[in-house]
Coordinates of N, CA and C and ligand atoms in Angstrom, one line a residue:
M23 N 113.6 115.6 121.8 CA 112.5 115.1 122.6 C 111.6 114.2 122.0
N24 N 111.4 113.1 122.7 CA 110.6 112.1 122.1 C 109.3 111.8 123.0
L25 N 108.1 112.0 122.4 CA 106.8 112.0 123.2 C 106.0 110.8 122.8
I26 N 105.3 110.3 123.7 CA 104.2 109.4 123.5 C 102.7 110.0 123.8
L27 N 101.9 109.9 122.8 CA 100.6 110.5 123.0 C 99.7 109.2 123.3
L28 N 99.1 109.1 124.5 CA 98.3 107.8 125.0 C 97.0 108.4 125.2
G29 N 95.9 107.5 124.6 CA 94.4 107.9 124.8 C 93.7 107.0 123.9
A30 N 92.4 107.0 124.4 CA 91.4 106.0 123.6 C 91.3 106.8 122.3
P31 N 90.5 105.9 121.3 CA 90.3 106.4 120.0 C 89.4 107.7 120.2
G32 N 89.8 108.9 119.5 CA 88.8 110.0 119.5 C 89.5 111.0 120.6
A33 N 90.3 110.6 121.4 CA 90.9 111.4 122.5 C 91.6 112.7 122.1
G34 N 91.8 112.6 120.8 CA 92.5 114.0 120.2 C 94.1 113.8 119.9
K35 N 94.6 112.6 119.8 CA 95.7 112.6 119.9 C 96.4 112.9 118.5
G36 N 95.6 112.6 117.4 CA 96.2 113.0 116.1 C 96.1 114.5 115.8
T37 N 95.0 115.3 116.5 CA 94.9 116.7 116.3 C 96.1 117.4 117.0
Q38 N 96.5 117.0 118.3 CA 97.7 117.5 118.9 C 98.9 117.2 118.3
A39 N 99.1 116.0 117.7 CA 100.3 115.7 117.2 C 100.5 116.6 115.9
R40 N 99.4 116.9 115.2 CA 99.6 117.7 114.1 C 100.0 119.2 114.5
L41 N 99.6 119.6 115.6 CA 100.0 120.9 116.0 C 101.4 121.0 116.4
L42 N 101.8 119.9 117.2 CA 103.3 119.8 117.5 C 104.3 119.8 116.4
V43 N 103.7 119.0 115.3 CA 104.6 119.1 114.1 C 104.7 120.5 113.4
E44 N 103.6 121.1 113.5 CA 103.7 122.4 113.0 C 104.5 123.3 113.7
K45 N 104.4 123.3 115.0 CA 105.0 124.4 116.0 C 106.4 123.9 116.4
R46 N 106.8 122.6 116.5 CA 108.1 122.2 117.1 C 108.8 121.4 116.1
K47 N 108.3 121.2 114.9 CA 109.2 120.4 113.9 C 109.5 119.1 114.4
M48 N 108.6 118.5 115.2 CA 108.7 117.1 115.5 C 108.1 116.2 114.3
Q49 N 108.4 115.1 114.5 CA 107.9 114.2 113.4 C 106.8 113.5 114.1
Q50 N 105.6 113.1 113.5 CA 104.7 112.4 113.9 C 104.8 111.0 113.4
L51 N 104.7 109.8 114.2 CA 104.8 108.6 113.9 C 103.3 107.8 114.2
S52 N 102.4 107.8 113.3 CA 101.2 107.3 113.5 C 101.1 105.9 112.9
T53 N 101.0 104.8 113.8 CA 100.9 103.5 113.2 C 99.7 103.5 112.5
G54 N 98.6 104.0 113.0 CA 97.4 103.9 112.2 C 97.5 104.4 110.8
D55 N 98.1 105.7 110.7 CA 98.3 106.2 109.3 C 99.1 105.3 108.4
M56 N 100.2 104.8 109.1 CA 101.0 103.8 108.2 C 100.3 102.6 107.8
L57 N 99.3 102.2 108.5 CA 98.6 101.0 108.2 C 97.5 101.2 107.2
R58 N 97.1 102.5 107.3 CA 96.0 102.9 106.3 C 96.7 103.2 104.9
E59 N 97.9 103.7 105.0 CA 98.6 103.9 103.8 C 98.7 102.5 103.1
A60 N 99.3 101.6 104.0 CA 99.5 100.3 103.5 C 98.3 99.6 102.8
R61 N 97.1 99.8 103.4 CA 95.9 99.3 102.8 C 95.6 99.9 101.6
S62 N 95.7 101.3 101.3 CA 95.3 101.9 100.1 C 96.2 101.7 99.1
S63 N 97.5 101.5 99.6 CA 98.5 101.1 98.3 C 98.5 99.8 98.0
G64 N 97.6 98.9 98.7 CA 97.5 97.5 98.2 C 98.4 96.5 98.6
T65 N 99.5 97.0 99.5 CA 100.6 96.1 99.9 C 99.9 94.8 100.4
E66 N 100.7 93.7 100.3 CA 100.4 92.4 100.9 C 100.0 92.6 102.4
M67 N 100.9 93.2 103.1 CA 100.6 93.5 104.6 C 99.4 94.2 104.7
G68 N 99.1 95.3 103.9 CA 98.0 96.1 104.1 C 96.6 95.3 103.9
Q69 N 96.6 94.4 102.9 CA 95.5 93.6 102.5 C 95.3 92.6 103.9
R70 N 96.4 92.1 104.4 CA 96.4 91.3 105.5 C 95.7 91.9 106.8
V71 N 96.1 93.2 107.1 CA 95.6 93.8 108.4 C 94.2 94.5 108.1
A72 N 93.7 94.6 106.9 CA 92.4 95.4 106.6 C 91.4 95.0 107.5
A73 N 91.1 93.7 107.4 CA 89.9 93.2 108.2 C 90.0 93.3 109.6
V74 N 91.1 93.1 110.1 CA 91.5 93.2 111.5 C 91.1 94.8 112.0
M75 N 91.8 95.7 111.1 CA 91.4 97.2 111.5 C 90.0 97.4 111.6
D76 N 89.3 96.9 110.4 CA 87.8 97.3 110.4 C 87.0 96.7 111.6
R77 N 87.6 95.5 112.2 CA 86.8 95.0 113.4 C 87.2 95.9 114.6
G78 N 88.1 96.5 114.4 CA 88.6 97.3 115.6 C 89.5 96.7 116.5
E79 N 90.0 95.5 116.0 CA 91.1 94.8 116.9 C 92.4 95.4 116.6
L80 N 93.4 94.9 117.4 CA 94.8 95.3 117.1 C 95.7 94.4 116.2
V81 N 96.5 95.0 115.3 CA 97.2 94.2 114.4 C 98.4 93.6 115.2
T82 N 99.1 92.8 114.6 CA 100.2 92.2 115.6 C 101.3 92.9 115.8
D83 N 101.9 92.7 117.0 CA 103.0 93.4 117.5 C 104.1 93.6 116.5
E84 N 104.4 92.5 115.9 CA 105.5 92.3 115.1 C 105.3 93.2 113.8
I85 N 104.1 93.5 113.3 CA 104.0 94.3 112.2 C 104.2 95.7 112.5
V86 N 103.5 96.3 113.7 CA 103.5 97.6 113.9 C 105.1 98.0 114.4
I87 N 105.7 97.0 115.2 CA 107.2 97.3 115.5 C 108.0 97.4 114.4
G88 N 107.7 96.6 113.4 CA 108.6 96.7 112.2 C 108.3 98.0 111.4
L89 N 107.2 98.5 111.5 CA 106.8 99.7 110.7 C 107.5 100.9 111.4
I90 N 107.6 100.8 112.8 CA 108.2 101.9 113.7 C 109.7 102.0 113.6
A91 N 110.3 100.5 113.5 CA 111.7 100.5 113.4 C 112.0 101.2 112.2
E92 N 111.4 101.0 111.2 CA 111.8 101.5 109.7 C 112.0 103.2 109.8
K93 N 111.0 103.7 110.4 CA 110.7 105.2 110.5 C 112.0 105.7 111.4
L94 N 112.2 105.0 112.4 CA 113.3 105.7 113.4 C 114.6 105.7 112.8
D95 N 114.9 104.8 111.7 CA 116.2 104.9 111.1 C 116.5 106.1 110.4
S96 N 115.3 106.8 109.9 CA 115.6 108.2 109.3 C 115.8 109.2 110.2
G97 N 115.6 109.0 111.5 CA 115.9 110.2 112.6 C 114.9 111.4 112.4
S98 N 115.0 112.2 113.3 CA 114.2 113.4 113.3 C 114.7 114.5 114.3
E99 N 115.1 115.5 113.6 CA 115.8 116.7 114.4 C 114.9 117.1 115.6
G100 N 113.6 117.3 115.5 CA 112.9 117.9 116.6 C 112.4 116.7 117.5
G101 N 112.8 115.3 117.2 CA 112.2 114.3 117.8 C 111.0 113.7 117.4
F102 N 110.5 112.8 117.9 CA 109.3 111.9 117.5 C 108.1 112.1 118.3
I103 N 107.0 112.1 117.7 CA 105.7 112.0 118.6 C 105.0 110.5 118.1
F104 N 105.1 109.8 119.1 CA 104.5 108.4 118.9 C 102.9 108.6 119.2
D105 N 102.1 108.4 118.1 CA 100.6 108.6 118.1 C 100.0 107.3 117.8
G106 N 99.5 106.7 118.7 CA 98.8 105.4 118.5 C 99.8 104.2 118.6
F107 N 100.9 104.5 119.1 CA 102.0 103.5 119.4 C 102.9 103.8 120.5
P108 N 103.2 103.1 121.4 CA 102.9 101.8 121.6 C 101.3 101.5 122.2
R109 N 100.8 100.2 121.9 CA 99.5 100.1 122.3 C 99.5 98.8 123.2
T110 N 100.7 98.1 123.4 CA 100.7 97.0 124.1 C 102.0 97.0 125.0
L111 N 102.3 96.3 125.9 CA 103.5 96.3 126.9 C 104.6 95.9 126.0
A112 N 104.4 94.9 125.2 CA 105.4 94.3 124.2 C 106.0 95.4 123.3
Q113 N 105.0 96.2 122.9 CA 105.4 97.2 121.9 C 106.1 98.4 122.7
A114 N 105.7 98.7 123.9 CA 106.5 99.6 124.7 C 107.9 99.2 125.0
D115 N 108.2 98.0 125.4 CA 109.6 97.4 125.4 C 110.3 97.5 124.3
A116 N 109.7 97.1 123.1 CA 110.4 97.1 121.9 C 110.8 98.7 121.5
L117 N 109.9 99.6 121.9 CA 110.2 100.8 121.4 C 111.4 101.4 122.5
A118 N 111.4 101.0 123.7 CA 112.5 101.5 124.6 C 113.9 101.0 124.1
D119 N 113.7 99.7 123.6 CA 114.9 99.0 123.0 C 115.4 99.7 121.8
L120 N 114.5 100.0 120.9 CA 114.9 100.6 119.6 C 115.4 102.1 119.9
L121 N 115.0 102.8 120.8 CA 115.5 104.1 121.2 C 116.9 103.9 121.8
A122 N 117.0 103.1 122.7 CA 118.1 103.0 123.4 C 119.4 102.5 122.5
A123 N 119.0 101.8 121.5 CA 120.1 101.4 120.6 C 120.6 102.7 119.8
K124 N 119.8 103.6 119.8 CA 120.2 105.0 119.2 C 120.8 106.1 120.1
G125 N 120.8 105.6 121.4 CA 121.3 106.5 122.5 C 120.1 107.5 122.8
Q126 N 118.8 107.0 122.6 CA 117.7 107.9 122.9 C 116.8 107.2 123.9
A127 N 115.8 108.0 124.3 CA 114.8 107.5 125.2 C 113.4 108.2 125.0
I128 N 112.4 107.8 125.7 CA 111.2 108.4 125.6 C 111.2 109.6 126.8
D129 N 111.1 110.8 126.5 CA 111.2 111.9 127.4 C 109.9 112.2 128.2
A130 N 108.7 111.9 127.6 CA 107.5 112.2 128.2 C 106.4 111.3 127.6
V131 N 105.4 111.0 128.4 CA 104.2 110.3 128.1 C 103.1 111.1 128.5
I132 N 102.1 111.4 127.6 CA 100.9 112.1 127.9 C 99.7 111.3 127.6
E133 N 98.9 111.2 128.6 CA 97.7 110.6 128.5 C 96.6 111.7 128.3
M134 N 95.9 111.5 127.3 CA 94.7 112.3 126.9 C 93.4 111.8 127.5
R135 N 92.8 112.2 128.5 CA 91.8 111.5 129.1 C 90.4 112.2 128.8
V136 N 89.6 111.3 128.2 CA 88.3 111.7 127.7 C 87.2 110.5 128.1
E137 N 86.0 111.0 128.5 CA 85.1 109.9 128.9 C 84.5 109.3 127.6
D138 N 84.1 107.9 127.8 CA 83.9 107.0 126.7 C 82.5 107.6 126.0
E139 N 81.5 108.3 126.5 CA 80.4 108.7 125.8 C 80.8 109.9 124.9
V140 N 81.7 110.7 125.3 CA 82.2 111.8 124.5 C 82.8 111.3 123.2
L141 N 83.7 110.1 123.4 CA 84.5 109.5 122.5 C 83.6 109.0 121.2
V142 N 82.4 108.4 121.8 CA 81.3 108.0 120.6 C 81.1 109.1 119.8
D143 N 80.6 110.1 120.3 CA 80.3 111.4 119.6 C 81.3 112.0 118.7
R144 N 82.6 112.0 119.3 CA 83.6 112.4 118.5 C 84.0 111.6 117.3
V145 N 84.1 110.3 117.6 CA 84.5 109.4 116.6 C 83.4 109.1 115.4
S146 N 82.2 109.1 115.9 CA 81.1 109.0 114.8 C 80.8 110.1 113.8
G147 N 81.3 111.4 114.2 CA 81.2 112.4 113.4 C 82.3 113.0 112.5
R148 N 83.4 112.2 112.7 CA 84.6 112.9 112.2 C 85.0 112.5 110.7
F149 N 85.7 113.3 110.1 CA 86.1 113.1 108.8 C 87.4 113.8 108.4
T150 N 88.2 113.4 107.7 CA 89.5 113.9 107.5 C 89.7 114.3 106.0
C151 N 90.5 115.4 105.8 CA 90.9 115.7 104.4 C 92.0 114.8 103.9
G152 N 91.9 114.2 102.9 CA 92.7 113.2 102.4 C 94.0 113.9 101.7
N153 N 93.9 115.2 101.5 CA 95.1 116.0 100.9 C 95.9 116.3 102.1
C154 N 95.2 117.2 102.9 CA 96.1 118.1 103.9 C 96.1 117.3 105.4
G155 N 95.2 116.5 105.6 CA 95.1 115.7 106.9 C 94.4 116.5 107.9
E156 N 93.6 117.7 107.5 CA 92.8 118.5 108.7 C 91.7 117.5 109.0
V157 N 91.3 117.7 110.5 CA 90.3 116.7 110.9 C 89.0 117.7 111.1
W158 N 87.8 117.3 110.6 CA 86.7 117.8 110.7 C 85.6 117.0 111.4
H159 N 84.6 117.7 111.8 CA 83.5 116.9 112.5 C 82.1 117.5 112.1
D160 N 81.2 116.6 112.0 CA 79.8 117.0 111.4 C 79.2 118.1 112.4
K161 N 79.3 117.8 113.5 CA 78.5 118.7 114.4 C 79.6 119.8 114.9
T162 N 80.7 119.4 115.5 CA 81.5 120.4 116.2 C 82.5 121.2 115.4
R163 N 82.9 120.7 114.2 CA 83.7 121.3 113.3 C 83.5 121.1 111.9
P164 N 82.4 121.6 111.4 CA 81.9 121.3 110.1 C 82.8 122.3 109.2
T165 N 82.9 121.7 107.9 CA 83.5 122.6 106.8 C 82.4 123.7 106.4
K166 N 82.9 125.0 106.0 CA 81.9 126.0 105.6 C 81.1 125.6 104.5
V167 N 81.8 124.9 103.5 CA 81.1 124.4 102.3 C 81.1 122.9 102.5
E168 N 79.8 122.3 102.3 CA 79.8 121.0 102.6 C 80.6 120.3 101.4
G169 N 81.6 119.2 102.0 CA 82.3 118.6 101.0 C 83.5 119.1 100.5
V170 N 83.8 120.4 101.0 CA 85.0 121.0 100.6 C 85.9 121.3 101.8
C171 N 87.2 120.9 101.9 CA 88.1 121.3 103.0 C 88.3 122.7 103.1
D172 N 88.1 123.3 104.3 CA 88.4 124.9 104.4 C 89.9 125.2 104.3
A173 N 90.8 124.2 104.8 CA 92.0 124.6 104.9 C 92.8 124.5 103.7
C174 N 92.4 123.4 102.6 CA 93.2 123.4 101.3 C 92.3 123.4 100.0
G175 N 91.0 123.4 100.4 CA 90.1 123.4 99.1 C 89.8 122.1 98.5
S176 N 90.4 121.0 99.1 CA 90.3 119.7 98.4 C 88.8 119.0 98.7
T177 N 88.3 118.4 97.7 CA 87.0 117.7 97.9 C 87.2 116.1 98.3
D178 N 88.5 115.8 98.6 CA 88.6 114.4 99.0 C 88.6 114.3 100.5
L179 N 87.4 114.4 101.1 CA 87.1 114.2 102.5 C 86.8 112.7 102.9
R180 N 87.2 112.3 103.7 CA 87.3 110.8 104.1 C 86.7 110.5 105.4
R181 N 85.9 109.4 105.5 CA 85.5 108.8 106.9 C 86.3 107.5 107.0
R182 N 86.7 107.2 108.1 CA 87.4 105.8 108.4 C 86.4 104.8 108.6
P183 N 86.5 103.6 107.8 CA 85.7 102.5 108.0 C 85.5 102.0 109.5
D184 N 86.6 102.1 110.3 CA 86.4 101.8 111.6 C 85.7 102.8 112.6
D185 N 85.3 104.1 112.0 CA 84.7 105.0 112.8 C 83.2 104.8 113.0
N186 N 82.8 103.6 113.2 CA 81.3 103.4 113.5 C 81.2 102.9 114.8
A187 N 79.8 102.8 115.2 CA 79.8 102.6 116.8 C 80.2 101.0 117.2
E188 N 80.1 100.1 116.3 CA 80.5 98.6 116.5 C 81.9 98.5 116.7
S189 N 82.6 99.1 115.6 CA 84.2 99.0 115.7 C 84.8 99.8 116.8
L190 N 84.0 100.9 117.2 CA 84.5 101.6 118.3 C 84.5 101.0 119.6
R191 N 83.3 100.3 119.8 CA 83.1 99.4 121.0 C 84.2 98.6 121.2
Q192 N 84.7 97.9 119.9 CA 85.8 97.0 120.1 C 87.1 97.7 120.4
R193 N 87.2 98.7 119.6 CA 88.5 99.6 119.8 C 88.6 100.0 121.3
L194 N 87.5 100.4 121.9 CA 87.7 100.8 123.4 C 88.2 99.6 124.2
M195 N 87.4 98.4 124.0 CA 87.8 97.2 124.6 C 89.2 96.8 124.5
E196 N 89.8 97.0 123.2 CA 91.1 96.8 123.2 C 92.0 97.7 123.8
Y197 N 91.5 98.9 123.9 CA 92.3 100.0 124.6 C 92.4 99.8 126.2
Y198 N 91.2 99.4 126.7 CA 91.1 99.1 128.1 C 92.0 97.9 128.5
K199 N 91.9 96.8 127.7 CA 92.4 95.5 127.9 C 93.8 95.6 127.8
K200 N 94.6 96.1 126.6 CA 95.9 95.9 126.2 C 96.6 97.3 126.3
T201 N 96.0 98.3 126.0 CA 96.7 99.6 126.1 C 96.9 100.4 127.5
S202 N 95.7 100.3 128.1 CA 95.7 101.0 129.3 C 96.6 100.6 130.6
P203 N 97.2 99.2 130.4 CA 98.4 98.7 131.4 C 99.5 99.7 131.0
L204 N 99.7 100.3 129.9 CA 100.9 101.2 129.7 C 100.9 102.5 130.6
L205 N 99.6 102.9 131.2 CA 99.5 104.0 132.0 C 100.4 103.7 133.4
G206 N 100.1 102.4 133.8 CA 100.8 102.0 135.0 C 102.3 102.0 134.7
Y207 N 102.6 101.4 133.6 CA 104.0 101.2 133.2 C 104.7 102.5 133.2
Y208 N 104.3 103.5 132.5 CA 104.9 104.7 132.4 C 104.8 105.6 133.6
H209 N 103.8 105.4 134.4 CA 103.8 106.0 135.7 C 104.9 105.6 136.5
A210 N 105.0 104.2 136.6 CA 106.2 103.7 137.4 C 107.5 104.1 137.0
K211 N 107.6 104.6 135.7 CA 108.9 105.0 135.2 C 109.0 106.6 135.4
G212 N 107.9 107.3 135.9 CA 108.0 108.7 136.3 C 107.8 109.4 135.0
S213 N 107.4 108.9 133.9 CA 107.3 109.7 132.7 C 105.7 110.2 132.4
L214 N 104.8 109.6 133.1 CA 103.4 109.9 132.7 C 102.9 111.1 133.3
H215 N 102.2 111.9 132.3 CA 101.7 113.2 132.7 C 100.1 113.2 132.0
V216 N 99.1 113.5 132.8 CA 97.6 113.3 132.3 C 97.1 114.7 131.9
V217 N 96.6 114.9 130.8 CA 96.0 116.1 130.5 C 94.5 116.0 130.1
N218 N 93.6 116.9 130.5 CA 92.2 116.8 130.2 C 91.8 117.0 128.8
G219 N 91.5 115.8 128.2 CA 91.2 115.7 126.6 C 89.9 116.4 126.3
L220 N 89.1 116.8 127.4 CA 87.7 117.3 127.1 C 87.9 118.9 126.9
A221 N 89.0 119.4 127.2 CA 89.2 120.9 127.2 C 89.4 121.3 125.7
P222 N 89.2 122.7 125.4 CA 89.2 123.0 124.0 C 90.6 122.7 123.4
V223 N 90.8 122.4 122.0 CA 91.9 122.0 121.6 C 93.4 122.9 121.9
S224 N 93.0 124.3 122.1 CA 94.1 125.3 122.2 C 94.5 125.2 123.8
D225 N 93.6 124.7 124.7 CA 93.9 124.5 126.1 C 94.9 123.2 126.3
V226 N 94.4 122.3 125.6 CA 95.1 120.9 125.6 C 96.4 121.2 125.0
E227 N 96.7 121.9 124.1 CA 97.9 122.3 123.4 C 98.7 122.9 124.3
T228 N 98.1 123.9 125.1 CA 98.9 124.5 126.2 C 99.3 123.7 127.3
A229 N 98.5 122.9 127.7 CA 98.9 121.7 128.7 C 99.9 120.9 128.2
I230 N 100.0 120.5 127.1 CA 101.0 119.6 126.5 C 102.3 120.5 126.4
S231 N 102.4 121.6 125.9 CA 103.5 122.6 125.9 C 104.1 122.6 127.3
G232 N 103.4 122.8 128.3 CA 103.8 122.9 129.6 C 104.8 121.6 130.2
V233 N 103.9 120.5 129.6 CA 104.8 119.2 129.9 C 106.0 119.1 129.3
L234 N 106.0 119.6 127.9 CA 107.3 119.3 127.1 C 108.4 120.3 127.7
E235 N 107.9 121.5 128.1 CA 108.8 122.5 128.6 C 109.6 122.0 129.9
A236 N 108.7 121.3 130.8 CA 109.2 120.8 131.9 C 110.2 119.6 131.7
A237 N 109.7 118.9 130.8 CA 110.6 117.6 130.4 C 111.9 117.9 129.6
G238 N 111.9 119.1 128.9 CA 112.9 119.5 128.1 C 114.2 120.1 128.9
Ligands
AMP30 P1 94.4 104.6 115.0 O1 94.5 105.3 113.6 O2 95.6 104.8 115.9 O3 93.1 104.6 115.7 O4 94.5 103.1 114.5 C1 93.6 102.4 113.6 C2 93.7 100.9 113.7 O5 94.9 100.4 113.1 C3 93.6 100.3 115.2 O6 92.2 100.1 115.5 C4 94.4 99.0 115.1 O7 93.7 98.0 114.2 C5 95.5 99.4 114.0 N1 96.7 99.8 114.8 C6 97.0 101.1 114.8 N2 98.3 101.3 115.7 C7 98.5 100.0 116.4 C8 99.3 99.5 117.3 N3 100.2 100.3 117.7 N4 99.2 98.1 117.6 C9 98.2 97.4 116.9 N5 97.3 97.8 116.0 C10 97.3 99.3 115.7

């Protein structure tokens, strides 16, 4: 089962991807995480894309397609969850080709739909545990003890440099200009499903499970 999670920044793609990894042994492929890793390990590519990411713009198709191609080579028993990829039509075509070369395809595409005003609140308060990846929020999901992850006890809590109002405005613009055409593309292919991203996390999870069961 190969699944694409589509949605604006803050729609909850990463949170749902983590749940799917836990429960279905799928592998999450987040190009955002891969790019952040490249940045923090100081690779030449990481340095090259850092400013682009901080401005909230998209990095080149060539870079992200290369990152995904590498990961697909290793295969995944439970299938892949594409989180934050594809973000352009060129990336969508490249992904279809890469999967076809392995005799695979995209089984379902889920759009997590959330209004822009909610995205601003969600993104501006969120922080993540650098150790276990758990996602927290100042108002809606604070840690019990400030500065300590409830899930694993780490104090390595991080905020993304692009989770600020200005970058978010740009990220939303990029989403509507370059990524939202994918909704029509996958709708035409008959693989698009829409879930209400405003619902509680467990309800979104149930809705996604329903889509996967119907597709599987
Ligand atoms: P994300 O963690 O998915 O919100 O991605 C963070 C940033 O990484 C984005 O704002 C882009 O600058 C870059 N990025 C991640 N995935 C892609 C992609 N598929 N295509 C282009 N840029 C990407």
